[in-house]
Short mmCIF file of N, CA and C in Angstrom, two decimals:
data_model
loop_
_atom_site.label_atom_id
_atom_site.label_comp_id
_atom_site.label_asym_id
_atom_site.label_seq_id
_atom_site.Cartn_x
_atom_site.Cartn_y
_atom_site.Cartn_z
N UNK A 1 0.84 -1.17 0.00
CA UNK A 1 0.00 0.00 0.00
C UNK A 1 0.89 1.24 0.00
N UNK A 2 0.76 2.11 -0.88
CA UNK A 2 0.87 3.39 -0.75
C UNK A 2 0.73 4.79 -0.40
N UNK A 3 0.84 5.21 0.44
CA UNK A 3 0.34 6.64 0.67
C UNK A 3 1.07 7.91 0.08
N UNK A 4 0.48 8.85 -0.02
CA UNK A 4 1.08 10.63 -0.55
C UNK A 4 0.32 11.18 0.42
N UNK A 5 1.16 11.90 1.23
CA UNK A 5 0.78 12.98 2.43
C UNK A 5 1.80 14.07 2.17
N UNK A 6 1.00 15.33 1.40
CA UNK A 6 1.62 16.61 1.35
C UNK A 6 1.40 17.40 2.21
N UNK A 7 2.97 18.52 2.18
CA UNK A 7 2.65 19.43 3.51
C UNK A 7 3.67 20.60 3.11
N UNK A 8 3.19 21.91 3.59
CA UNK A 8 4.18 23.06 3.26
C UNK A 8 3.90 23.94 3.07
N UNK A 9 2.53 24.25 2.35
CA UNK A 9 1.88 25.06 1.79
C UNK A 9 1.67 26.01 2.90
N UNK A 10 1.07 27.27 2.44
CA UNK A 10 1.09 28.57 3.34
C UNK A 10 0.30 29.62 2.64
N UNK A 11 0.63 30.69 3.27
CA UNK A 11 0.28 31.97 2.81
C UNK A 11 1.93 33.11 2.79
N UNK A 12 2.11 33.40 1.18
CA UNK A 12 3.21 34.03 1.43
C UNK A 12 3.25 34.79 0.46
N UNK A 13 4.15 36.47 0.27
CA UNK A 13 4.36 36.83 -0.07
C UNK A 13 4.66 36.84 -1.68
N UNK A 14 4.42 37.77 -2.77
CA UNK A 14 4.67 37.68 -4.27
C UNK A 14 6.53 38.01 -3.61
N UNK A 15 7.10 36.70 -4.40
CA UNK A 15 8.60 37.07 -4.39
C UNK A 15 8.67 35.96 -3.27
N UNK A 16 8.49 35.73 -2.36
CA UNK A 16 8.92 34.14 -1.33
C UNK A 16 8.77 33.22 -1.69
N UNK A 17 9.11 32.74 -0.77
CA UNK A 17 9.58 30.96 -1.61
C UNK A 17 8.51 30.14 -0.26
N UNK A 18 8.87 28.91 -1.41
CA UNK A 18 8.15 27.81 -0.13
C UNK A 18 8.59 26.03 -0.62
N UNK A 19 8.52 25.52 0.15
CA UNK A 19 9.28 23.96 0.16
C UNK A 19 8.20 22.89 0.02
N UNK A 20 7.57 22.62 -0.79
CA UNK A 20 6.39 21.90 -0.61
C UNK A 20 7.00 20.13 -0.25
N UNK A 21 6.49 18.98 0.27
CA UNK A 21 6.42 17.76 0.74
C UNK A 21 5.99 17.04 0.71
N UNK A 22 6.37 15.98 0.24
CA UNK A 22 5.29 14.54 -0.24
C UNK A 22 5.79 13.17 0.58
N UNK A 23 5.81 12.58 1.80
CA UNK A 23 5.53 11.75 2.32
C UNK A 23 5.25 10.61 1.62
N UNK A 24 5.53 9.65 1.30
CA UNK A 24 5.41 8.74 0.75
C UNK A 24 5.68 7.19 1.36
N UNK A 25 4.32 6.46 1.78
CA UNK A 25 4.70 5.12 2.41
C UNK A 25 5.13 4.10 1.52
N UNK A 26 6.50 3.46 1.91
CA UNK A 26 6.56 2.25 0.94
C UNK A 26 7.32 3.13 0.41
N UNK A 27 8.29 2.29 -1.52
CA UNK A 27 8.98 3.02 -2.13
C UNK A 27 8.75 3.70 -2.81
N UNK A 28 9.02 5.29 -2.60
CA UNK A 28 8.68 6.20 -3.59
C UNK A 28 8.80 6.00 -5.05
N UNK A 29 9.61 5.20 -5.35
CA UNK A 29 10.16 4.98 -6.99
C UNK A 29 9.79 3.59 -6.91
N UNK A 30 8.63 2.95 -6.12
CA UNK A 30 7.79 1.99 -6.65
C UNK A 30 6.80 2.74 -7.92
N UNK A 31 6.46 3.62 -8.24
CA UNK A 31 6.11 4.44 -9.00
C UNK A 31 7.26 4.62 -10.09
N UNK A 32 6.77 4.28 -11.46
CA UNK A 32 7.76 4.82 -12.80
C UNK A 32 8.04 6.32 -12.84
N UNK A 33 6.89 7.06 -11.96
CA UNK A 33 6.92 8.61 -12.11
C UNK A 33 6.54 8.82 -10.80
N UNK A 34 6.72 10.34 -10.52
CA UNK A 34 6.01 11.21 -9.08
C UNK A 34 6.17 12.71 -9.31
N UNK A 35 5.03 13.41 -9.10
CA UNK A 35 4.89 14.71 -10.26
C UNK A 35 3.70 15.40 -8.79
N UNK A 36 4.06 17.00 -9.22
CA UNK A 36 3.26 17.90 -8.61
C UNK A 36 2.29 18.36 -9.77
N UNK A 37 0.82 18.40 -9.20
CA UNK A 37 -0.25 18.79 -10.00
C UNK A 37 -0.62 20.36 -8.98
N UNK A 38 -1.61 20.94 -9.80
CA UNK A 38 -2.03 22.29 -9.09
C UNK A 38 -3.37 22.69 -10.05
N UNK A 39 -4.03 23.06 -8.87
CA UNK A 39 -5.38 23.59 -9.40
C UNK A 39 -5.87 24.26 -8.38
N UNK A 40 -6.04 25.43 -9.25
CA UNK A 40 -6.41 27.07 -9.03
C UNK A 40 -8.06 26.96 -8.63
N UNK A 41 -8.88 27.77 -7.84
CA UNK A 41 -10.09 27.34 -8.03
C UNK A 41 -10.91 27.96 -9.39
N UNK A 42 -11.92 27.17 -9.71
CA UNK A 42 -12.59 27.28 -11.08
C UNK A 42 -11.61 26.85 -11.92
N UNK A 43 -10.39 26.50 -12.03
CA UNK A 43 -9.47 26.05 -13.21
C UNK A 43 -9.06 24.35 -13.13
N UNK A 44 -8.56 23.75 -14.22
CA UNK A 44 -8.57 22.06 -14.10
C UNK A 44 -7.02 22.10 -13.53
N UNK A 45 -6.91 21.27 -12.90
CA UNK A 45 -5.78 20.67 -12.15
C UNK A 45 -5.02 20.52 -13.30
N UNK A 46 -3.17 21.00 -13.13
CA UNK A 46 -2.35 20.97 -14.23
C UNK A 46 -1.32 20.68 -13.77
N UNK A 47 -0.21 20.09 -14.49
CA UNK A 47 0.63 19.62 -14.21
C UNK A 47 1.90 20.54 -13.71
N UNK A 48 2.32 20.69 -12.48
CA UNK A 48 3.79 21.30 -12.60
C UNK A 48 4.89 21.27 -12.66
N UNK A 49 5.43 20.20 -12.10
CA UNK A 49 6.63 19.41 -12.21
C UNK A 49 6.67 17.32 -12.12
N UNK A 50 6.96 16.85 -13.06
CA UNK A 50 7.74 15.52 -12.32
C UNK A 50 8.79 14.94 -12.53
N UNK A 51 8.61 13.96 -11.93
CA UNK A 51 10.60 13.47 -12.05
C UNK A 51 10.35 11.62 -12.15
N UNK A 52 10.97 11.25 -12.98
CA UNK A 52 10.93 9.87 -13.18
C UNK A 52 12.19 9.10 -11.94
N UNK A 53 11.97 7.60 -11.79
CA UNK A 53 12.56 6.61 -11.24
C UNK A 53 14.17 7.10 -11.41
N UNK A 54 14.80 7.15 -12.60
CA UNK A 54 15.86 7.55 -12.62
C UNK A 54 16.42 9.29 -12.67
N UNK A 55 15.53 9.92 -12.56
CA UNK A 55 15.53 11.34 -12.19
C UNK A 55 15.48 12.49 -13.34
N UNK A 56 14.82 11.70 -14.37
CA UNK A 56 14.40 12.73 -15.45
C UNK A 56 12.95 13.74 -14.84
N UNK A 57 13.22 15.33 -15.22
CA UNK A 57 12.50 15.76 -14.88
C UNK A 57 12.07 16.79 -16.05
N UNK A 58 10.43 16.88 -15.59
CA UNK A 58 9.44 17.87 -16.55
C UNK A 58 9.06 19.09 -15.80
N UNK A 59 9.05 20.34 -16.52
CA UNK A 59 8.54 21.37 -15.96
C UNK A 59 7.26 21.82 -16.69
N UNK A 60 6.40 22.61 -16.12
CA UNK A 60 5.19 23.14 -16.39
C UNK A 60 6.39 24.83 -17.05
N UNK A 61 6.33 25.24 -18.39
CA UNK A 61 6.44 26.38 -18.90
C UNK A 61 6.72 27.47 -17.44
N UNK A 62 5.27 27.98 -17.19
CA UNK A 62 4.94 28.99 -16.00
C UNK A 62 5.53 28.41 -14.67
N UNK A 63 6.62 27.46 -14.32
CA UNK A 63 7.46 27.62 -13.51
C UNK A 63 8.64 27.14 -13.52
N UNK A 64 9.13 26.79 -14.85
CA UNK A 64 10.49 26.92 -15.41
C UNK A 64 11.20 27.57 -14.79
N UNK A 65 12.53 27.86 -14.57
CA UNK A 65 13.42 28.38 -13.34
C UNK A 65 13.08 28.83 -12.29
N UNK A 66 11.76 28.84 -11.85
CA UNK A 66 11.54 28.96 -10.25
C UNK A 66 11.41 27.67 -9.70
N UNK A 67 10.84 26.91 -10.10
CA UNK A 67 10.40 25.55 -9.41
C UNK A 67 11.73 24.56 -9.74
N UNK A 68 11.90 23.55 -8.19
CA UNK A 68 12.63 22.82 -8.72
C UNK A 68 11.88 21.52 -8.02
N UNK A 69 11.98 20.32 -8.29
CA UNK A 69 11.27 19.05 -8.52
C UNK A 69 12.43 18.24 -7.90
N UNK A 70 12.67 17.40 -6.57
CA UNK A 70 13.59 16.92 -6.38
C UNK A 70 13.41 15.78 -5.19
N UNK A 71 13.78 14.69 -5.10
CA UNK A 71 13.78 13.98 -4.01
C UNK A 71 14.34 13.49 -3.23
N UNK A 72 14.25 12.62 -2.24
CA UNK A 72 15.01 11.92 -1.29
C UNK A 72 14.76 10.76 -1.10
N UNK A 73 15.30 9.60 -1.40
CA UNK A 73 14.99 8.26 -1.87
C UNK A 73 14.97 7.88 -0.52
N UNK A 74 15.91 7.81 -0.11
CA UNK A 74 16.13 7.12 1.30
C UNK A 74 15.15 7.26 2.45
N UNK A 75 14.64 8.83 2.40
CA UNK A 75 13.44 9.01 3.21
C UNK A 75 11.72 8.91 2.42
N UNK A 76 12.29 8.90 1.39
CA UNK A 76 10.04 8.48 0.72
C UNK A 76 10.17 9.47 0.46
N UNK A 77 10.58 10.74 0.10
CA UNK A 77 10.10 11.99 0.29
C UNK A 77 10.39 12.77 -1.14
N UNK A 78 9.43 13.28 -1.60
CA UNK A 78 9.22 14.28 -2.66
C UNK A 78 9.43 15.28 -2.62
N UNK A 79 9.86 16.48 -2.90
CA UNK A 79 9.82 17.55 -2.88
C UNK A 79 9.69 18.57 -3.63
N UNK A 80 9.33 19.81 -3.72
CA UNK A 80 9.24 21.32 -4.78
C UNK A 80 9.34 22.38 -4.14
N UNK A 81 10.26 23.18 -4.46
CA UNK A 81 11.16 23.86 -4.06
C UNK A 81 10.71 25.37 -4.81
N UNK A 82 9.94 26.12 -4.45
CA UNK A 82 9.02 26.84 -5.14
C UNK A 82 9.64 28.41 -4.95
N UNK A 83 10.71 29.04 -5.27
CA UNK A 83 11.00 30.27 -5.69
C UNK A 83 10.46 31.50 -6.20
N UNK A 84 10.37 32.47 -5.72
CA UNK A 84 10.01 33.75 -6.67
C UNK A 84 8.55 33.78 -6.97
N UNK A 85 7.99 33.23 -5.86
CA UNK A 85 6.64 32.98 -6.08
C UNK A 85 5.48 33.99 -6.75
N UNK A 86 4.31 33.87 -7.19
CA UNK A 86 3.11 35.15 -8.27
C UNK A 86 2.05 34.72 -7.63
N UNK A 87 1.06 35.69 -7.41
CA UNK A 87 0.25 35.51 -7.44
C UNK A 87 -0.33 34.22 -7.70
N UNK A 88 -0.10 34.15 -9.04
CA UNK A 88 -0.91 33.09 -10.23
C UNK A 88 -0.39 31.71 -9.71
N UNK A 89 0.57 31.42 -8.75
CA UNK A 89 0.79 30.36 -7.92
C UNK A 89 -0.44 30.06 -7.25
N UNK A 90 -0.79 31.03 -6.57
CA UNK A 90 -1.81 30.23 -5.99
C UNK A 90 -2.89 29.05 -6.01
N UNK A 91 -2.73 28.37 -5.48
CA UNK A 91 -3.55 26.85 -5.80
C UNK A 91 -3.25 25.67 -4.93
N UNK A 92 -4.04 25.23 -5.07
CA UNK A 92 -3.87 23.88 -3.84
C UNK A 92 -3.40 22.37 -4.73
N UNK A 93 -1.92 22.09 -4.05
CA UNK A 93 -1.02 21.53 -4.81
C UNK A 93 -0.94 20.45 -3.78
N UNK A 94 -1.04 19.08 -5.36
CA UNK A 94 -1.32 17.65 -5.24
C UNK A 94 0.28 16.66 -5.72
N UNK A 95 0.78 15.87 -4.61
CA UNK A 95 1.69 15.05 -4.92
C UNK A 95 0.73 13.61 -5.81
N UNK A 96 1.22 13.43 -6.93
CA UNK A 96 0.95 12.85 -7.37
C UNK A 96 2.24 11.54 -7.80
N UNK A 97 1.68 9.71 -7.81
CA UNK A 97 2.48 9.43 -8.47
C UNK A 97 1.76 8.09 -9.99
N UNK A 98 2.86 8.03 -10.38
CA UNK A 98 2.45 7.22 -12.15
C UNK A 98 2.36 5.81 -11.77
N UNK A 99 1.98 4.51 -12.08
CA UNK A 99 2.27 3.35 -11.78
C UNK A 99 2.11 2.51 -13.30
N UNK A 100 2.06 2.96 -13.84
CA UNK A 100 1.75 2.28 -15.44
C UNK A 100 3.35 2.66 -16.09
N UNK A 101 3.21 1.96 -17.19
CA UNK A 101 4.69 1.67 -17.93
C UNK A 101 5.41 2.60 -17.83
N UNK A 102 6.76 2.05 -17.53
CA UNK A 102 8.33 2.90 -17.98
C UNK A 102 7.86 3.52 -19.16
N UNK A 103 8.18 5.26 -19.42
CA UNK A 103 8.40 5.33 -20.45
C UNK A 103 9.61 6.39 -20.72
N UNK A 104 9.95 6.94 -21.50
CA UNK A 104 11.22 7.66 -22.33
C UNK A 104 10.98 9.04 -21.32
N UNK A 105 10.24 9.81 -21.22
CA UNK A 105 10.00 10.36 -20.47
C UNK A 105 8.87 10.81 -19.18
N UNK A 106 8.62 11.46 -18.44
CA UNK A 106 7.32 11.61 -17.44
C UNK A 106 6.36 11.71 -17.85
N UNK A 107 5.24 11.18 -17.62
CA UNK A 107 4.38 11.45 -17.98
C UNK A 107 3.46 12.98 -17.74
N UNK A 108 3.09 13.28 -18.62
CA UNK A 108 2.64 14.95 -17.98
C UNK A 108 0.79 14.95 -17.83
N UNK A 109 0.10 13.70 -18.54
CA UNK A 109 -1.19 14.12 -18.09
C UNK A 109 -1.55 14.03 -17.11
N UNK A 110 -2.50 14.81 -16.10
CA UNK A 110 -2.95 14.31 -15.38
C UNK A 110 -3.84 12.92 -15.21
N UNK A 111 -5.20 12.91 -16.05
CA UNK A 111 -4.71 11.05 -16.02
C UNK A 111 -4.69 9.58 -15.93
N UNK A 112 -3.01 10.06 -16.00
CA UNK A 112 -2.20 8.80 -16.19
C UNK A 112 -1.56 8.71 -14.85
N UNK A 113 -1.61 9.74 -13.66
CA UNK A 113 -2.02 9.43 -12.78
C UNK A 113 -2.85 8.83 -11.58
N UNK A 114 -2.71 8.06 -11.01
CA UNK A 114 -3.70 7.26 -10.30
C UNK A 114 -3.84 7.23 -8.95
N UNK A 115 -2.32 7.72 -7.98
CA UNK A 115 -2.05 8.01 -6.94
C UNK A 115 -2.52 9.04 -6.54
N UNK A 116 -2.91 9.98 -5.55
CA UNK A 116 -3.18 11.08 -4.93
C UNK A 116 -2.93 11.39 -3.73
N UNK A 117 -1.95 12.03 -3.48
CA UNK A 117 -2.22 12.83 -1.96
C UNK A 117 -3.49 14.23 -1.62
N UNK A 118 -3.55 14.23 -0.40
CA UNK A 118 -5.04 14.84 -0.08
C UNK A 118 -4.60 16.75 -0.37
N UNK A 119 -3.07 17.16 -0.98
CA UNK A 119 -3.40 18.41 -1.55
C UNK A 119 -2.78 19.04 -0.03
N UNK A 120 -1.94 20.35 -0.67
CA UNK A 120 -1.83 21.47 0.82
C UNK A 120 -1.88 22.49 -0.37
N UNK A 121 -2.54 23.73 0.63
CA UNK A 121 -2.58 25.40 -0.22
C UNK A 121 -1.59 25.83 -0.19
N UNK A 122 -1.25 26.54 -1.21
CA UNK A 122 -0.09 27.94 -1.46
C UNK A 122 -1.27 29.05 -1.57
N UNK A 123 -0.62 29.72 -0.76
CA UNK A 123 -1.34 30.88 -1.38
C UNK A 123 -0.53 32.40 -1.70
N UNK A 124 -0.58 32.89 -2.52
CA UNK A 124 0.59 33.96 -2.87
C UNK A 124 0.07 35.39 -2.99
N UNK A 125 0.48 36.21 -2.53
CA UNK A 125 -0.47 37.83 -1.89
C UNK A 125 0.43 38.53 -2.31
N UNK A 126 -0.58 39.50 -3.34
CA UNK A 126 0.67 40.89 -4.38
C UNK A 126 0.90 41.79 -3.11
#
């Protein structure tokens, strides 16, 4: 059995940063993939970062050099590393992971995800 328990989220400043956390029971890279989703309210949940088994990683465009996508094998643990934060961050952000085939790269739909953690808020104030 698997679990995703995220945590980190806040209320912070346009321009602060924040460390988001994914908990993960069992092996994290029992999963081919493990990816952050985000959804704004009224908008569909989108993909922002993931990182495959061997540590290939995808970015969402709109957080290309702020966000970084990174883990810790040894502890289960996921992480996003969220820089230079906007407004337009704001959204309540889901550790997600993949369990269907290896492939060449991450998968980016949402999905082809099947895992879910229960979500923590960012919230970002001009």
């Amino acid at each position: 059995q698997v679990q995703l328990v995220e945590s980190g989220g806040g209320l912070v400043q346009a321009g602060g940063s924040l460390r988001l956390s994914c908990a993960a029971s069992g092996r994290i890279f029992s999963f081919n993939a493990v990816g952050w989703f985000r959804q704004a309210t009224g908008k569909e949940r989108e993909l922002v970062a993931t990182i495959s088994t061997i540590g290939n990683t995808y970015y969402a465009d709109s957080v290309k050099g702020r966000f970084t996508i990174s883990r810790n094998n040894a502890k289960n643990t996921l992480y996003l590393q969220m820089n230079s934060l906007k407004p337009e961050d704001t959204a309540m952000y889901y550790c997600a992971g993949y369990a269907g085939d290896p492939l060449a790269l991450p998968p980016i739909r949402r999905t082809l995800y099947n895992y879910w953690g229960q979500g923590t808020q960012v919230t970002v104030s001009s």
